[in-house]
Amino acid sequence: EVTIPVDGDLLAKAKPGELNCASSGIGTPAHLGCEMFNAMAGVKTVHVPFPGGAPAVTALLGNHIQAVAATVSPLVTHIQSGKLRALAVTSAKRSEAAADIPTFVELGFPAIDVVSWYGVLAPARTPPARPGNRITPKATPTRLGGSGYRRTA
């Protein structure tokens, strides 16, 4: 899921090309989230690609951009502290990591579902995992669960 924190009053005053929406890069799910937001809200934001989600969030915190589409996990702390305000999540259901943020559907927008998939990869010649030095299915939810990640398969 992608969370788009943006000031609702700013959105209401937006004129084409005056509001920007940052993402973690061109063609990423976050970029897609910005473009779907444009289509749903009937606005035209300027896409500002960053070389990753962290620089985009930093730019938002520094007031260099007006909005960012990013995964929920790195935003939760800033939203809870009041530094950022989340408008909605793009997933079909509310995020377990931030259950108080509504979905776009709940706000009256058409249904969209932008979800990111992350894998753990290594070069082809990487030796096989050794006992005691591997990620096990039982340990993964414990290690990652507090960060808003969950097992889907």
Backbone as a printed PyTorch tensor [residue, N CA C, xyz], in Angstrom:
tensor([[[  0.8310,  -1.1710,   0.0000],
         [  0.0000,   0.0000,   0.0000],
         [  0.8750,   1.2320,   0.0000]],

        [[  0.3380,   2.2860,  -0.5270],
         [  1.0600,   3.5390,  -0.6220],
         [  0.2660,   4.5800,   0.1480]],

        [[  0.9090,   5.3190,   1.0060],
         [  0.2570,   6.3800,   1.7530],
         [  0.6230,   7.7050,   1.1190]],

        [[ -0.3550,   8.5590,   0.9040],
         [ -0.0880,   9.8640,   0.3270],
         [ -0.4170,  10.9160,   1.3740]],

        [[  0.6150,  11.4260,   2.0830],
         [  0.3420,  12.4950,   3.0270],
         [  0.3140,  13.8220,   2.2990]],

        [[ -0.7630,  14.5450,   2.4560],
         [ -0.8920,  15.8400,   1.7840],
         [ -1.8750,  16.6950,   2.5770]],

        [[ -1.6790,  17.9690,   2.5850],
         [ -2.5590,  18.8940,   3.2850],
         [ -3.8180,  19.0780,   2.4450]],

        [[ -4.9790,  18.7160,   2.9920],
         [ -6.2380,  18.7950,   2.2630],
         [ -6.5750,  20.1950,   1.8040]],

        [[ -6.2670,  21.2270,   2.6070],
         [ -6.5350,  22.6040,   2.2080],
         [ -5.6730,  22.9940,   1.0120]],

        [[ -4.4270,  22.5560,   1.0190],
         [ -3.5280,  22.8350,  -0.0940],
         [ -4.0760,  22.2000,  -1.3610]],

        [[ -4.5730,  20.9680,  -1.2340],
         [ -5.1310,  20.2640,  -2.3850],
         [ -6.3180,  21.0300,  -2.9520]],

        [[ -7.1770,  21.5360,  -2.0790],
         [ -8.3690,  22.2480,  -2.5280],
         [ -8.0050,  23.5020,  -3.3270]],

        [[ -6.8810,  24.1170,  -3.0130],
         [ -6.4530,  25.3450,  -3.6740],
         [ -5.5540,  25.0900,  -4.8860]],

        [[ -5.2160,  23.8320,  -5.1120],
         [ -4.2360,  23.5110,  -6.1540],
         [ -4.7210,  23.9090,  -7.5420]],

        [[ -3.7960,  24.4380,  -8.3040],
         [ -4.0320,  24.7340,  -9.7070],
         [ -3.1380,  23.7910, -10.4920]],

        [[ -3.5160,  23.4500, -11.7140],
         [ -2.7040,  22.5020, -12.4860],
         [ -1.2220,  22.8760, -12.5020]],

        [[ -0.3960,  21.9120, -12.1220],
         [  1.0420,  22.1000, -12.1640],
         [  1.6480,  22.8260, -10.9860]],

        [[  0.8360,  23.2620, -10.0130],
         [  1.3680,  23.9770,  -8.8600],
         [  1.6220,  23.0820,  -7.6600]],

        [[  0.9420,  21.9640,  -7.5780],
         [  1.1300,  21.0140,  -6.4860],
         [  2.0250,  19.8940,  -6.9990]],

        [[  2.9970,  19.4840,  -6.1890],
         [  3.8330,  18.3780,  -6.6470],
         [  3.6230,  17.1520,  -5.7900]],

        [[  3.9880,  16.0100,  -6.3260],
         [  3.8760,  14.7320,  -5.6370],
         [  5.1750,  13.9740,  -5.8870]],

        [[  5.8930,  13.7020,  -4.8190],
         [  7.1840,  13.0240,  -4.9340],
         [  7.0010,  11.5220,  -4.8070]],

        [[  7.9570,  10.8020,  -5.3620],
         [  7.9530,   9.3430,  -5.2580],
         [  9.3910,   8.8550,  -5.1530]],

        [[  9.5100,   7.5500,  -4.9960],
         [ 10.8310,   6.9290,  -4.8910],
         [ 11.4360,   6.6320,  -6.2540]],

        [[ 10.8980,   7.2060,  -7.3110],
         [ 11.4860,   7.0510,  -8.6360],
         [ 10.4540,   6.8660,  -9.7270]],

        [[ 10.8750,   7.0860, -10.9440],
         [ 10.0080,   6.9540, -12.1100],
         [  9.6120,   5.4890, -12.2990]],

        [[  8.3190,   5.2610, -12.4650],
         [  7.8050,   3.9210, -12.7300],
         [  7.6140,   3.0540, -11.4950]],

        [[  7.8690,   3.5880, -10.3260],
         [  7.6960,   2.8150,  -9.0850],
         [  6.2200,   2.7930,  -8.6850]],

        [[  5.8280,   1.8780,  -7.7860],
         [  4.4440,   1.9090,  -7.3020],
         [  4.0700,   3.2670,  -6.6920]],

        [[  5.0210,   3.9390,  -6.0550],
         [  4.7430,   5.2630,  -5.4910],
         [  4.4270,   6.2710,  -6.6000]],

        [[  5.1670,   6.2170,  -7.7020],
         [  4.8910,   7.0910,  -8.8460],
         [  3.4910,   6.8010,  -9.3770]],

        [[  3.1740,   5.5180,  -9.4970],
         [  1.8420,   5.1170,  -9.9390],
         [  0.7840,   5.6610,  -8.9820]],

        [[  1.0820,   5.6390,  -7.6720],
         [  0.1590,   6.1910,  -6.6870],
         [ -0.0970,   7.6700,  -6.9210]],

        [[  0.9600,   8.4350,  -7.2170],
         [  0.8050,   9.8700,  -7.5290],
         [ -0.0990,  10.0640,  -8.7400]],

        [[  0.1520,   9.2950,  -9.7890],
         [ -0.6160,   9.4570, -11.0230],
         [ -2.0700,   9.0220, -10.8480]],

        [[ -2.2970,   7.9770, -10.0730],
         [ -3.6750,   7.5510,  -9.8110],
         [ -4.3960,   8.5930,  -8.9550]],

        [[ -3.6630,   9.1950,  -8.0290],
         [ -4.2260,  10.2710,  -7.2250],
         [ -4.6460,  11.4330,  -8.1220]],

        [[ -3.8010,  11.7930,  -9.0830],
         [ -4.1500,  12.8510, -10.0390],
         [ -5.4750,  12.5360, -10.7230]],

        [[ -5.5920,  11.3360, -11.2230],
         [ -6.7900,  10.9390, -11.9580],
         [ -8.0240,  10.9400, -11.0530]],

        [[ -7.8850,  10.4350,  -9.8410],
         [ -9.0310,  10.3470,  -8.9270],
         [ -9.4790,  11.7100,  -8.4310]],

        [[ -8.5240,  12.5610,  -8.0800],
         [ -8.8450,  13.8580,  -7.4790],
         [ -9.1250,  14.9330,  -8.5220]],

        [[ -8.8530,  14.6230,  -9.7750],
         [ -9.0740,  15.6060, -10.8250],
         [ -8.0930,  16.7660, -10.7730]],

        [[ -6.8890,  16.4750, -10.2890],
         [ -5.8480,  17.5030, -10.2360],
         [ -4.6760,  17.0560, -11.0990]],

        [[ -3.7770,  17.9750, -11.3560],
         [ -2.5590,  17.6220, -12.0790],
         [ -1.3820,  18.0690, -11.2400]],

        [[ -0.7330,  17.0980, -10.6040],
         [  0.4590,  17.4060,  -9.8340],
         [  1.6880,  17.1980, -10.7100]],

        [[  2.7640,  17.8250, -10.3150],
         [  4.0380,  17.6370, -11.0010],
         [  4.7710,  16.5160, -10.2810]],

        [[  5.1450,  15.4840, -11.0030],
         [  5.8540,  14.3610, -10.3880],
         [  7.3010,  14.7590, -10.1200]],

        [[  7.7570,  14.4970,  -8.8920],
         [  9.1370,  14.7740,  -8.5070],
         [  9.7660,  13.4420,  -8.0720]],

        [[ 10.5270,  12.7980,  -8.9740],
         [ 11.1420,  11.5160,  -8.6170],
         [ 12.3810,  11.7050,  -7.7540]],

        [[ 12.5150,  10.8830,  -6.7400],
         [ 13.6910,  10.8900,  -5.8710],
         [ 14.3790,   9.5410,  -5.9860]],

        [[ 15.6640,   9.4660,  -5.6360],
         [ 16.3750,   8.1760,  -5.6900],
         [ 16.0920,   7.3300,  -4.4500]],

        [[ 14.8040,   7.1310,  -4.1540],
         [ 14.3970,   6.3310,  -3.0090],
         [ 13.3640,   7.0510,  -2.1670]],

        [[ 12.6720,   6.2780,  -1.3290],
         [ 11.6240,   6.8390,  -0.4870],
         [ 12.1400,   7.7530,   0.6120]],

        [[ 13.2760,   7.3980,   1.2200],
         [ 13.8040,   8.1990,   2.3370],
         [ 14.1100,   9.6350,   1.9160]],

        [[ 14.7890,   9.8690,   0.7830],
         [ 15.0290,  11.2630,   0.3770],
         [ 13.7220,  12.0160,   0.0850]],

        [[ 12.7180,  11.3180,  -0.4340],
         [ 11.4390,  11.9720,  -0.7160],
         [ 10.7590,  12.4020,   0.5870]],

        [[ 10.7670,  11.5230,   1.5800],
         [ 10.1610,  11.8500,   2.8800],
         [ 10.9290,  12.9910,   3.5470]],

        [[ 12.2420,  12.9730,   3.4490],
         [ 13.0620,  14.0540,   4.0190],
         [ 12.7130,  15.3870,   3.3620]],

        [[ 12.5160,  15.3760,   2.0550],
         [ 12.1480,  16.6050,   1.3470],
         [ 10.7750,  17.1050,   1.7900]],

        [[  9.8500,  16.1870,   2.0510],
         [  8.5280,  16.5790,   2.5350],
         [  8.6320,  17.1820,   3.9390]],

        [[  9.4030,  16.5530,   4.7980],
         [  9.5930,  17.0720,   6.1570],
         [ 10.2560,  18.4470,   6.1490]],

        [[ 11.0900,  18.7030,   5.1430],
         [ 11.7640,  19.9940,   5.0180],
         [ 10.9700,  21.0220,   4.2320]],

        [[  9.7140,  20.6820,   3.8820],
         [  8.8330,  21.5850,   3.1300],
         [  9.3700,  21.9490,   1.7480]],

        [[ 10.1320,  21.0400,   1.1330],
         [ 10.6370,  21.2760,  -0.2170],
         [  9.6570,  20.7790,  -1.2720]],

        [[  8.7430,  19.9070,  -0.8620],
         [  7.6910,  19.3760,  -1.7270],
         [  6.3920,  19.3990,  -0.9380]],

        [[  5.2670,  19.2840,  -1.6320],
         [  3.9750,  19.3440,  -0.9440],
         [  3.3760,  17.9880,  -0.6100]],

        [[  3.7520,  16.9460,  -1.3270],
         [  3.1540,  15.6300,  -1.1000],
         [  4.1460,  14.5460,  -1.4920]],

        [[  3.9580,  13.3740,  -0.9240],
         [  4.7820,  12.2240,  -1.2770],
         [  3.9190,  10.9710,  -1.2330]],

        [[  4.1620,  10.0920,  -2.1640],
         [  3.5340,   8.7740,  -2.1370],
         [  4.6340,   7.8210,  -1.7020]],

        [[  4.3960,   7.1040,  -0.6190],
         [  5.4260,   6.2180,  -0.0720],
         [  4.7670,   5.0910,   0.7030]],

        [[  5.5380,   4.0650,   0.9840],
         [  5.0170,   2.9770,   1.8030],
         [  4.7550,   3.4920,   3.2090]],

        [[  3.8440,   2.8590,   3.9020],
         [  3.4040,   3.3120,   5.2210],
         [  4.5150,   3.2700,   6.2650]],

        [[  5.3050,   2.2180,   6.2670],
         [  6.2710,   1.9850,   7.3470],
         [  7.1460,   3.1830,   7.7050]],

        [[  7.8320,   3.8190,   6.7490],
         [  8.7060,   4.9300,   7.1430],
         [  7.9510,   6.2050,   7.5080]],

        [[  6.6590,   6.2440,   7.2500],
         [  5.8780,   7.4480,   7.5200],
         [  5.1670,   7.4340,   8.8620]],

        [[  4.9130,   6.2540,   9.4070],
         [  4.0900,   6.1270,  10.6140],
         [  4.5930,   7.0060,  11.7570]],

        [[  5.8750,   6.9750,  12.0360],
         [  6.4280,   7.7740,  13.1360],
         [  6.1670,   9.2560,  12.9210]],

        [[  6.3560,   9.7310,  11.7040],
         [  6.1590,  11.1510,  11.4040],
         [  4.6800,  11.5300,  11.4540]],

        [[  3.8110,  10.6130,  11.0660],
         [  2.3720,  10.8640,  11.1290],
         [  1.9290,  10.8990,  12.5910]],

        [[  2.3880,   9.9360,  13.3800],
         [  2.0140,   9.8870,  14.7990],
         [  2.5400,  11.0920,  15.5790]],

        [[  3.6910,  11.6150,  15.1730],
         [  4.2660,  12.7790,  15.8680],
         [  3.6000,  14.0890,  15.4510]],

        [[  2.7780,  14.0420,  14.4040],
         [  2.1160,  15.2430,  13.9260],
         [  2.9210,  16.0290,  12.8980]],

        [[  4.0860,  15.5090,  12.5060],
         [  4.9080,  16.2040,  11.5050],
         [  4.3320,  16.0620,  10.1000]],

        [[  3.6140,  14.9740,   9.8560],
         [  2.9700,  14.7420,   8.5700],
         [  1.5120,  14.3770,   8.8040]],

        [[  0.6920,  14.6540,   7.8070],
         [ -0.7160,  14.2770,   7.8540],
         [ -0.9900,  13.3700,   6.6620]],

        [[ -1.5310,  12.2090,   6.9230],
         [ -1.8270,  11.2680,   5.8440],
         [ -3.2390,  11.4920,   5.3450]],

        [[ -3.3640,  11.5730,   4.0370],
         [ -4.6840,  11.7310,   3.4370],
         [ -5.3820,  10.3770,   3.3520]],

        [[ -4.6960,   9.3840,   2.7800],
         [ -5.3170,   8.0750,   2.5960],
         [ -4.2700,   7.0490,   2.1960]],

        [[ -4.6680,   5.7800,   2.2690],
         [ -3.8360,   4.6940,   1.7400],
         [ -4.4990,   4.1840,   0.4650]],

        [[ -3.7010,   3.6710,  -0.4460],
         [ -4.2260,   3.2090,  -1.7260],
         [ -4.6460,   1.7480,  -1.7150]],

        [[ -4.4380,   1.0610,  -0.6130],
         [ -4.8190,  -0.3450,  -0.5550],
         [ -6.3400,  -0.4810,  -0.4230]],

        [[ -6.8440,  -1.6710,  -0.7130],
         [ -8.2780,  -1.9210,  -0.6320],
         [ -8.7760,  -1.8550,   0.8060]],

        [[ -7.9120,  -2.2110,   1.7480],
         [ -8.2600,  -2.1790,   3.1710],
         [ -7.2970,  -1.2530,   3.8950]],

        [[ -7.6790,  -0.7990,   5.0720],
         [ -6.7950,   0.0340,   5.8800],
         [ -5.5300,  -0.7380,   6.2380]],

        [[ -4.4540,  -0.0080,   6.3890],
         [ -3.1700,  -0.6100,   6.7370],
         [ -3.1660,  -1.0290,   8.1970]],

        [[ -2.6440,  -2.2170,   8.4820],
         [ -2.5110,  -2.6660,   9.8620],
         [ -1.5140,  -1.7810,  10.6150]],

        [[ -0.5530,  -1.2190,   9.9150],
         [  0.4660,  -0.3740,  10.5490],
         [ -0.0670,   1.0010,  10.9230]],

        [[ -1.1550,   1.4110,  10.2930],
         [ -1.7320,   2.7300,  10.5600],
         [ -3.2370,   2.6670,  10.3180]],

        [[ -3.9210,   1.9720,  11.2030],
         [ -5.3500,   1.6880,  11.0250],
         [ -6.2340,   2.9330,  11.0450]],

        [[ -5.7320,   4.0520,  11.5300],
         [ -6.5450,   5.2700,  11.5770],
         [ -6.5290,   6.0530,  10.2630]],

        [[ -5.7140,   5.6330,   9.2980],
         [ -5.6730,   6.3040,   7.9960],
         [ -6.6980,   5.6310,   7.0870]],

        [[ -7.6600,   6.4070,   6.5560],
         [ -8.6920,   5.8080,   5.7040],
         [ -8.1550,   5.4170,   4.3320]],

        [[ -8.9260,   4.6150,   3.6440],
         [ -8.6080,   4.2860,   2.2480],
         [ -9.2270,   5.3780,   1.3680]],

        [[ -8.7760,   5.4560,   0.1280],
         [ -9.3750,   6.4170,  -0.7870],
         [-10.8510,   6.1180,  -1.0060]],

        [[-11.2230,   4.8400,  -1.0260],
         [-12.6230,   4.4600,  -1.2100],
         [-13.4780,   5.0570,  -0.0910]],

        [[-12.9750,   4.9870,   1.1450],
         [-13.7170,   5.5590,   2.2740],
         [-13.9120,   7.0620,   2.1280]],

        [[-13.0270,   7.7270,   1.4040],
         [-13.1240,   9.1740,   1.1940],
         [-13.9620,   9.5320,  -0.0280]],

        [[-14.5290,   8.4990,  -0.6780],
         [-15.4040,   8.7470,  -1.8140],
         [-14.7450,   8.7190,  -3.1730]],

        [[-13.4810,   8.3030,  -3.2290],
         [-12.7920,   8.1860,  -4.5060],
         [-13.0090,   6.7950,  -5.0890]],

        [[-12.7980,   6.6340,  -6.4010],
         [-12.9160,   5.3030,  -7.0130],
         [-11.9150,   4.3200,  -6.3930]],

        [[-12.2690,   3.0670,  -6.4700],
         [-11.4090,   2.0190,  -5.9050],
         [-10.1060,   1.9010,  -6.6760]],

        [[ -9.0020,   1.9760,  -5.9540],
         [ -7.6930,   1.6860,  -6.5310],
         [ -6.9480,   0.8290,  -5.5210]],

        [[ -6.0150,   0.0840,  -6.0050],
         [ -5.2480,  -0.7800,  -5.1120],
         [ -3.8170,  -0.8400,  -5.6180]],

        [[ -2.9640,   0.0460,  -5.1090],
         [ -1.5450,   0.0600,  -5.4590],
         [ -0.8070,  -0.5920,  -4.3050]],

        [[ -0.1800,  -1.7120,  -4.5760],
         [  0.5200,  -2.4440,  -3.5320],
         [  1.9410,  -2.7220,  -3.9980]],

        [[  2.8880,  -2.6600,  -3.0800],
         [  4.2840,  -2.9480,  -3.4110],
         [  4.6390,  -4.3650,  -2.9890]],

        [[  5.5230,  -4.9860,  -3.7310],
         [  6.0260,  -6.3070,  -3.4040],
         [  7.5290,  -6.1880,  -3.2590]],

        [[  8.0590,  -6.7370,  -2.1820],
         [  9.4960,  -6.7020,  -1.9480],
         [ 10.0070,  -8.1150,  -1.7710]],

        [[ 11.1290,  -8.4230,  -2.3730],
         [ 11.7590,  -9.7180,  -2.2150],
         [ 13.1540,  -9.5420,  -1.6550]],

        [[ 13.6850, -10.6130,  -1.1050],
         [ 15.0650, -10.6030,  -0.6220],
         [ 15.8740, -11.3720,  -1.6490]],

        [[ 16.8170, -10.6980,  -2.2970],
         [ 17.5780, -11.2950,  -3.3830],
         [ 19.0690, -11.2190,  -3.0980]],

        [[ 19.8120, -12.0950,  -3.7570],
         [ 21.2700, -12.1050,  -3.6520],
         [ 21.8330, -12.5010,  -5.0080]],

        [[ 23.1070, -12.1810,  -5.2630],
         [ 23.7050, -12.5990,  -6.5320],
         [ 23.6110, -14.1170,  -6.7150]],

        [[ 23.5620, -14.5570,  -7.9640],
         [ 23.3700, -15.9760,  -8.2860],
         [ 24.4260, -16.8750,  -7.6590]],

        [[ 25.6320, -16.4100,  -7.4870],
         [ 26.7130, -17.2440,  -6.9490],
         [ 26.8160, -17.2020,  -5.4140]],

        [[ 25.8260, -16.6320,  -4.7750],
         [ 25.8220, -16.5740,  -3.3120],
         [ 25.6790, -17.9930,  -2.7630]],

        [[ 26.5240, -18.3820,  -1.7910],
         [ 26.4080, -19.7300,  -1.2200],
         [ 25.0650, -19.9140,  -0.5190]],

        [[ 24.6080, -21.1650,  -0.4160],
         [ 23.3450, -21.4320,   0.2660],
         [ 23.4140, -21.0050,   1.7380]],

        [[ 22.2470, -20.7510,   2.3100],
         [ 22.1870, -20.3580,   3.7240],
         [ 22.7060, -21.4850,   4.6040]],

        [[ 23.3600, -21.0910,   5.6920],
         [ 23.8580, -22.0630,   6.6680],
         [ 22.9520, -22.0340,   7.8810]],

        [[ 22.8400, -23.1400,   8.6080],
         [ 22.0170, -23.1420,   9.8260],
         [ 22.4680, -22.0150,  10.7580]],

        [[ 21.5070, -21.3150,  11.3210],
         [ 21.8050, -20.2250,  12.2320],
         [ 22.0580, -18.9020,  11.5220]],

        [[ 22.1640, -18.9340,  10.2150],
         [ 22.4290, -17.7270,   9.4520],
         [ 21.4210, -17.6200,   8.3130]],

        [[ 20.1600, -17.6810,   8.6670],
         [ 19.1320, -17.6130,   7.6420],
         [ 17.8520, -17.0190,   8.2130]],

        [[ 17.0020, -16.5980,   7.3270],
         [ 15.7020, -16.0660,   7.7180],
         [ 14.7190, -17.2230,   7.6630]],

        [[ 14.0870, -17.5140,   8.7690],
         [ 13.1230, -18.6040,   8.8130],
         [ 11.7070, -18.0330,   8.7710]],

        [[ 10.7540, -18.8020,   8.2390],
         [  9.3740, -18.3070,   8.1990],
         [  8.8320, -17.9290,   9.5790]],

        [[  9.2410, -18.6390,  10.6200],
         [  8.7410, -18.3290,  11.9600],
         [  9.3370, -17.0310,  12.4890]],

        [[ 10.6000, -16.7680,  12.1990],
         [ 11.2770, -15.5860,  12.7420],
         [ 10.9190, -14.3140,  11.9870]],

        [[ 10.5850, -14.4200,  10.7150],
         [ 10.3570, -13.2410,   9.8940],
         [  9.2500, -12.3310,  10.4320]],

        [[  8.0540, -12.8340,  10.7640],
         [  7.0340, -11.9160,  11.2850],
         [  7.4670, -11.2210,  12.5760]],

        [[  8.2080, -11.9060,  13.4240],
         [  8.6690, -11.3030,  14.6680],
         [  9.6460, -10.1810,  14.3870]],

        [[ 10.5750, -10.3960,  13.4840],
         [ 11.5920,  -9.4010,  13.1710],
         [ 11.0470,  -8.2200,  12.3910]],

        [[ 10.1160,  -8.4620,  11.5080],
         [  9.6260,  -7.4090,  10.6320],
         [  8.2420,  -6.8950,  10.9940]],

        [[  7.5000,  -7.6330,  11.8010],
         [  6.1220,  -7.2870,  12.1110],
         [  5.9400,  -5.9110,  12.6980]],

        [[  6.8440,  -5.4750,  13.5590],
         [  6.7340,  -4.1630,  14.1710],
         [  6.9580,  -3.0210,  13.2110]],

        [[  7.4490,  -3.3260,  12.0190],
         [  7.7340,  -2.2920,  11.0260],
         [  6.5860,  -2.1060,  10.0420]],

        [[  5.4780,  -2.8170,  10.2600],
         [  4.3380,  -2.6920,   9.3670],
         [  4.3540,  -3.6880,   8.2250]],

        [[  5.3480,  -4.5680,   8.1840],
         [  5.4130,  -5.5870,   7.1430],
         [  4.6400,  -6.8090,   7.6120]],

        [[  4.0550,  -7.5210,   6.6690],
         [  3.3570,  -8.7520,   7.0350],
         [  3.5150,  -9.7690,   5.9200]],

        [[  3.4340, -11.0210,   6.2990],
         [  3.5510, -12.1090,   5.3400],
         [  2.2500, -12.2380,   4.5730]],

        [[  2.3390, -12.3380,   3.2420],
         [  1.1290, -12.4040,   2.4240],
         [  0.9660, -13.7460,   1.7400]],

        [[  2.0020, -14.5690,   1.7120],
         [  1.8780, -15.8540,   1.0220],
         [  2.3760, -16.9610,   1.9020]]])
